[in-house]
Amino acid sequence: MHRMLLHLLILCVAWLWSPSPAIAVTVEDQTSSLAAELRCPVCQNLSVADSPSEMANQMRDLVREKLKNGESPDQIRAYFVSRYGEWILLAPKRQGFNWVAWLLPFGAILAGAGAIGWVVGRGTARRRSRQKEALPPLDPRYAGRLEAELEEWGR
Amino acid sequence: MATWKKLIVPAIILPVLLLLAYGFKTDPRQVPSPLVNRPAPPFSLRAFDGGSASLEQLQGKPVVLNFWASWCFPACYEEAPALEAAWQAYRDRGVMVIGVDIQDRDADARAFLERFKLTFPNGPDLQGKVSIDYGVYGVPETFFIRRDGTIHYKHVGALTKQVLQSKIEEML
Amino acid sequence: MISTLGRFSLALAFGLALYGVVVSVLGARRRRPSLVESGRGAVYAVFGLASFAVLLMEAALVGRDFSVQYVARNGSLGTPLFYTIIALWGALEGSILLWIWILALMTLLAVVIEGGRSREAIPYVTAVLLSIQVFFLFLATFPANPFTPLFPPPADGRGPNPLLQNHPLMAIHPPCLYAGYVGWSVPYAFAMAALISGRLGEDWIRTVRRWSIVAWGFLTIGIILGGWWSYAVLGWGGYWAWDPVENASFLPWLTGTAFLHTVMVQERRKMLKVWNLALIITTFSLTIFGTFLTRSGILSSVHAFSESTIGPLFLAFIALILLVSFGLLVYRSDGLKAEGDLESLVSRESAFLMNNLLLLGFAFAVFLGTLFPLLSEAVRGVKVSVGEPFFNTVNVPIGLVLIFLMGVGPLIAWRRASLESLRRTFTIPLILAFLGTGVSSFLGVRGLYPLLAFAAAVFAATTVIQEFVRGARTRRRITGEGYLAALSNLTRRGRRRYGGLIVHLGVVLVAIGITASTVFRQEKEVTLARGESLHLGRYQVRFDELSAWQEPHRFVVQGTFTVLNSARKVAEMRPSKRFYRSEQQPIGTVDVRSTPREDLYLILSSFAQDGSSATLKMLIRPLVMWIWIGGAVMALGALVAIWPDRRRVLAAEAAKERVAWQPGRS
């Protein structure tokens, strides 16, 4: 039973690690992924990929055309930023002050984890010291006898 | 409770409250244009009346580039007469007024032009390239372009006679 | 006439609420039961007046009384009756009226239900709840009065925002959401009462938890319905856009969930008292913060009611709440010391603390992301956007760990879990999780996060099922009853525990639904001439025709499409565009065909005037229905958890009787 499970486990892990087939990156895929990063200027919080508005349609067409002309995603992003400002990107560029947004949540969680670890450590230490105190002092009459009897018995 | 613990909460809350209060002064819908004081992007349009207009042709002249749409009610309807009046007043001094119609239907656009008897060149932005090039995110928006081709000012919303007058004068 | 009556009743309610606050506090401090009774009377009166105001407004709306400004703005002769009635909460002033009414109702229920049990606390609870009511009644009486008259009354009204007329969901989403928001006022009031009176005992925990679960349940339903509304009505193919107001409703849900877990630690081990009180205060403050965001105009959002002057008033109210509540908490903190210790990292207490850490971390990320555009503008003067890419990148890892933890928490031992107990409990779930990952990979899932998501989901689901199975098996061994009876009795005897497990199962369903609908999503947009078809997945969608007609309040253009699966007709679907008089752009109405396996989603993007062609966008999203079902399961679990247990009630009453009667006491 256990061996079968082990084999099953190995099979699963092997499957997971197998390289996936190369995905053809079409212009359409690239357009979609770039459009998902751009904010639709006339909608509320929607990406150009999701928005059904006409402006978003036009922007998608423009992105597709630029990709076909050979422009790189970075260039296309820079183009939109030069026209609309940083606001057109749906996630803040990872630079300068924007790092606050990207890193602070994880920093806070790590700090919190540290705090929990510290509190647990304190609790564990307190428990251990309580246990040590709780042990009654060893009766001198029996102090050495237990050891001696165990040794004899062992022989 | 230890003093530092007592101070945690106000230390977190106060900055947040201040930030929110700051928020009252800003308008989330106003996005400043990065194009101001930069060279105006080139455009070329086929006008409704058959003519054409392009930025190249207008070099050396101050330009008022107005983006509008027939479905943009009431703002575009409010500013159309003011634009026509400014065109009449300043065309002799070399100022060009150009209208760009975005995301619209031919029949509706022509009806709009007819209604306000607009005589300055107006053309449709069929694929939206010009509006995207100018970072337009709503209508109406108007760009004031200096003689040297750089953008002087971007106005979001309906134009009034006063604003038109003052901005055009600044460019002359 | 309605306008005058309405304004009068609101002003009277405002005065009575103020009176109720003063009289309740005085009655508690001076121990005068008559004053407390009077406060209770104020609660009844405020509810009566609020109900009257709501009825008046409905009468005005249905009667198309355009002399009331609110009706002129949100009703019209052409609007159907159903949407006219629910226009009550369609705009700012009406939504405040709804809030007032729900708050009045909850105050009444709290006082009536808990009045006997928490005799000492009730005056303070009443005072706090009425104080909150005073604020909202102040808003409704002065700056945002729904009964403001309009003279001369226009011939026809503007009608509600078309987006609010497109789907019957508008009838339940806001009331549910508001019940969830307002619901948290009651635990908050009890928390304040405890801090003011200095009494924090077992009864208090039970009461607070019960009301918290109710509020949580409504909030959960409200949020899920909001997602459904976004999906079915806004018509962009998604159910969550991390819009500021969506986030604002999510924040109190996260902190409230954190509270519902650590309150169990307080109950068992008498620890984390200050922490839990802080969580209640935070959750309640976030509910007010949520409504503040919609009404202040500081962030642009789908939901933004028109900008108004009440933003600063809300901010002042929030500041006051935080100052007073946390001030009291600090003042009383010395009397709230923990009576137990955390002994091990591998224990249920630690698991719950980690749950809190992650939930609050999640909330912090959402909070920071929502406000970051404002912060960036304040610091750099540059506007940035924070949208889906950011939230997904930051929140998905946190969510994954949370789902995994959800499987661990209910099963791990208190205090210290031994290695043996860990092995016994988690071996099977872990193995099944691995297998589940293998299966998902086989089905085509690629990418680390989706695979981990399915693994965590399988793990958590297995732990829940395992608990039910083992519990039922043990019962059968003792009582010999059938499986179904064993399960039902098991749940009935341990409502809190098994209700909670059902909620976890619901969360797993939602997680699987979200993961599958995102990972296996397919979409395509094509312009079709009549008779042409779009091919996506196993489906072919043929464009049949375009029809158009005029309705009293709108003009509709509808496309008819036949969906085929290898030449076999599956459905006829009719997405449309609706043109409303008052709107510049048409409102798109999508057509969705939902099955448990997948959703077919059709959007009519554009069409030719002569009906010869139409641009169709089609999406296939698997397992979307699981999200809605999961939400229902979560609500069901909450219901099971708070369902009163006859036995426990009898036992508690018997215990009270025993204590009440003691020989020799008068």
Tab-separated table of N, CA, C and O in Angstrom, chain B residues 60-63 86-97 147 164-172:
chain	number	residue	atom	x	y	z
B	60	GLY	N	4.140	77.197	-38.255
B	60	GLY	CA	4.293	78.652	-38.184
B	60	GLY	C	3.007	79.346	-37.774
B	60	GLY	O	3.000	80.554	-37.546
B	61	LYS	N	1.929	78.603	-37.699
B	61	LYS	CA	0.678	79.225	-37.269
B	61	LYS	C	0.263	78.656	-35.927
B	61	LYS	O	0.460	77.469	-35.674
B	62	PRO	N	-0.371	79.508	-35.094
B	62	PRO	CA	-0.919	78.951	-33.855
B	62	PRO	C	-2.174	78.134	-34.214
B	62	PRO	O	-2.952	78.529	-35.069
B	63	VAL	N	-2.344	76.975	-33.533
B	63	VAL	CA	-3.449	76.075	-33.866
B	63	VAL	C	-4.284	75.794	-32.630
B	63	VAL	O	-3.749	75.583	-31.543
B	86	ALA	N	-14.555	82.160	-32.244
B	86	ALA	CA	-13.112	82.402	-32.162
B	86	ALA	C	-12.484	82.277	-33.537
B	86	ALA	O	-11.587	83.046	-33.909
B	87	TRP	N	-12.950	81.294	-34.329
B	87	TRP	CA	-12.430	81.094	-35.671
B	87	TRP	C	-12.656	82.344	-36.520
B	87	TRP	O	-11.753	82.837	-37.194
B	88	GLN	N	-13.880	82.856	-36.457
B	88	GLN	CA	-14.189	84.060	-37.218
B	88	GLN	C	-13.331	85.219	-36.761
B	88	GLN	O	-12.867	86.018	-37.574
B	89	ALA	N	-13.107	85.315	-35.453
B	89	ALA	CA	-12.396	86.491	-34.925
B	89	ALA	C	-10.910	86.460	-35.237
B	89	ALA	O	-10.299	87.488	-35.521
B	90	TYR	N	-10.324	85.283	-35.220
B	90	TYR	CA	-8.864	85.244	-35.257
B	90	TYR	C	-8.272	84.704	-36.545
B	90	TYR	O	-7.063	84.698	-36.717
B	91	ARG	N	-9.115	84.241	-37.505
B	91	ARG	CA	-8.512	83.610	-38.679
B	91	ARG	C	-7.676	84.577	-39.488
B	91	ARG	O	-6.682	84.186	-40.110
B	92	ASP	N	-8.058	85.866	-39.434
B	92	ASP	CA	-7.261	86.842	-40.175
B	92	ASP	C	-5.884	87.018	-39.580
B	92	ASP	O	-4.954	87.446	-40.272
B	93	ARG	N	-5.758	86.706	-38.308
B	93	ARG	CA	-4.448	86.878	-37.671
B	93	ARG	C	-3.626	85.585	-37.750
B	93	ARG	O	-2.622	85.435	-37.084
B	94	GLY	N	-4.088	84.641	-38.546
B	94	GLY	CA	-3.285	83.454	-38.793
B	94	GLY	C	-3.584	82.271	-37.901
B	94	GLY	O	-2.949	81.224	-38.018
B	95	VAL	N	-4.556	82.434	-37.021
B	95	VAL	CA	-4.835	81.301	-36.124
B	95	VAL	C	-5.693	80.269	-36.860
B	95	VAL	O	-6.654	80.609	-37.534
B	96	MET	N	-5.333	79.013	-36.734
B	96	MET	CA	-6.096	77.922	-37.335
B	96	MET	C	-6.908	77.199	-36.270
B	96	MET	O	-6.389	76.877	-35.206
B	97	VAL	N	-8.183	76.972	-36.562
B	97	VAL	CA	-9.004	76.137	-35.668
B	97	VAL	C	-9.341	74.861	-36.432
B	97	VAL	O	-9.861	74.908	-37.538
B	147	ARG	N	3.158	78.547	-32.449
B	147	ARG	CA	3.701	78.618	-33.808
B	147	ARG	C	4.835	77.633	-34.015
B	147	ARG	O	4.994	77.085	-35.085
B	164	LEU	N	-10.888	80.689	-24.491
B	164	LEU	CA	-10.411	80.717	-25.873
B	164	LEU	C	-9.642	82.001	-26.148
B	164	LEU	O	-8.520	81.981	-26.663
B	165	GLN	N	-10.258	83.092	-25.768
B	165	GLN	CA	-9.648	84.387	-26.043
B	165	GLN	C	-8.280	84.497	-25.380
B	165	GLN	O	-7.281	84.841	-26.008
B	166	SER	N	-8.248	84.190	-24.087
B	166	SER	CA	-6.990	84.392	-23.357
B	166	SER	C	-5.901	83.467	-23.871
B	166	SER	O	-4.753	83.886	-24.079
B	167	LYS	N	-6.242	82.213	-24.149
B	167	LYS	CA	-5.196	81.283	-24.586
B	167	LYS	C	-4.693	81.611	-25.983
B	167	LYS	O	-3.510	81.459	-26.289
B	168	ILE	N	-5.603	82.042	-26.850
B	168	ILE	CA	-5.161	82.392	-28.202
B	168	ILE	C	-4.284	83.636	-28.159
B	168	ILE	O	-3.219	83.703	-28.803
B	169	GLU	N	-4.706	84.593	-27.360
B	169	GLU	CA	-3.903	85.806	-27.220
B	169	GLU	C	-2.504	85.468	-26.728
B	169	GLU	O	-1.510	86.029	-27.190
B	170	GLU	N	-2.427	84.522	-25.804
B	170	GLU	CA	-1.108	84.149	-25.260
B	170	GLU	C	-0.208	83.609	-26.346
B	170	GLU	O	1.019	83.708	-26.254
B	171	MET	N	-0.823	83.004	-27.354
B	171	MET	CA	0.009	82.387	-28.390
B	171	MET	C	0.394	83.374	-29.488
B	171	MET	O	1.269	83.076	-30.296
B	172	LEU	N	-0.303	84.509	-29.505
B	172	LEU	CA	-0.036	85.431	-30.600
B	172	LEU	C	1.120	86.375	-30.294
B	172	LEU	O	1.367	86.666	-29.128
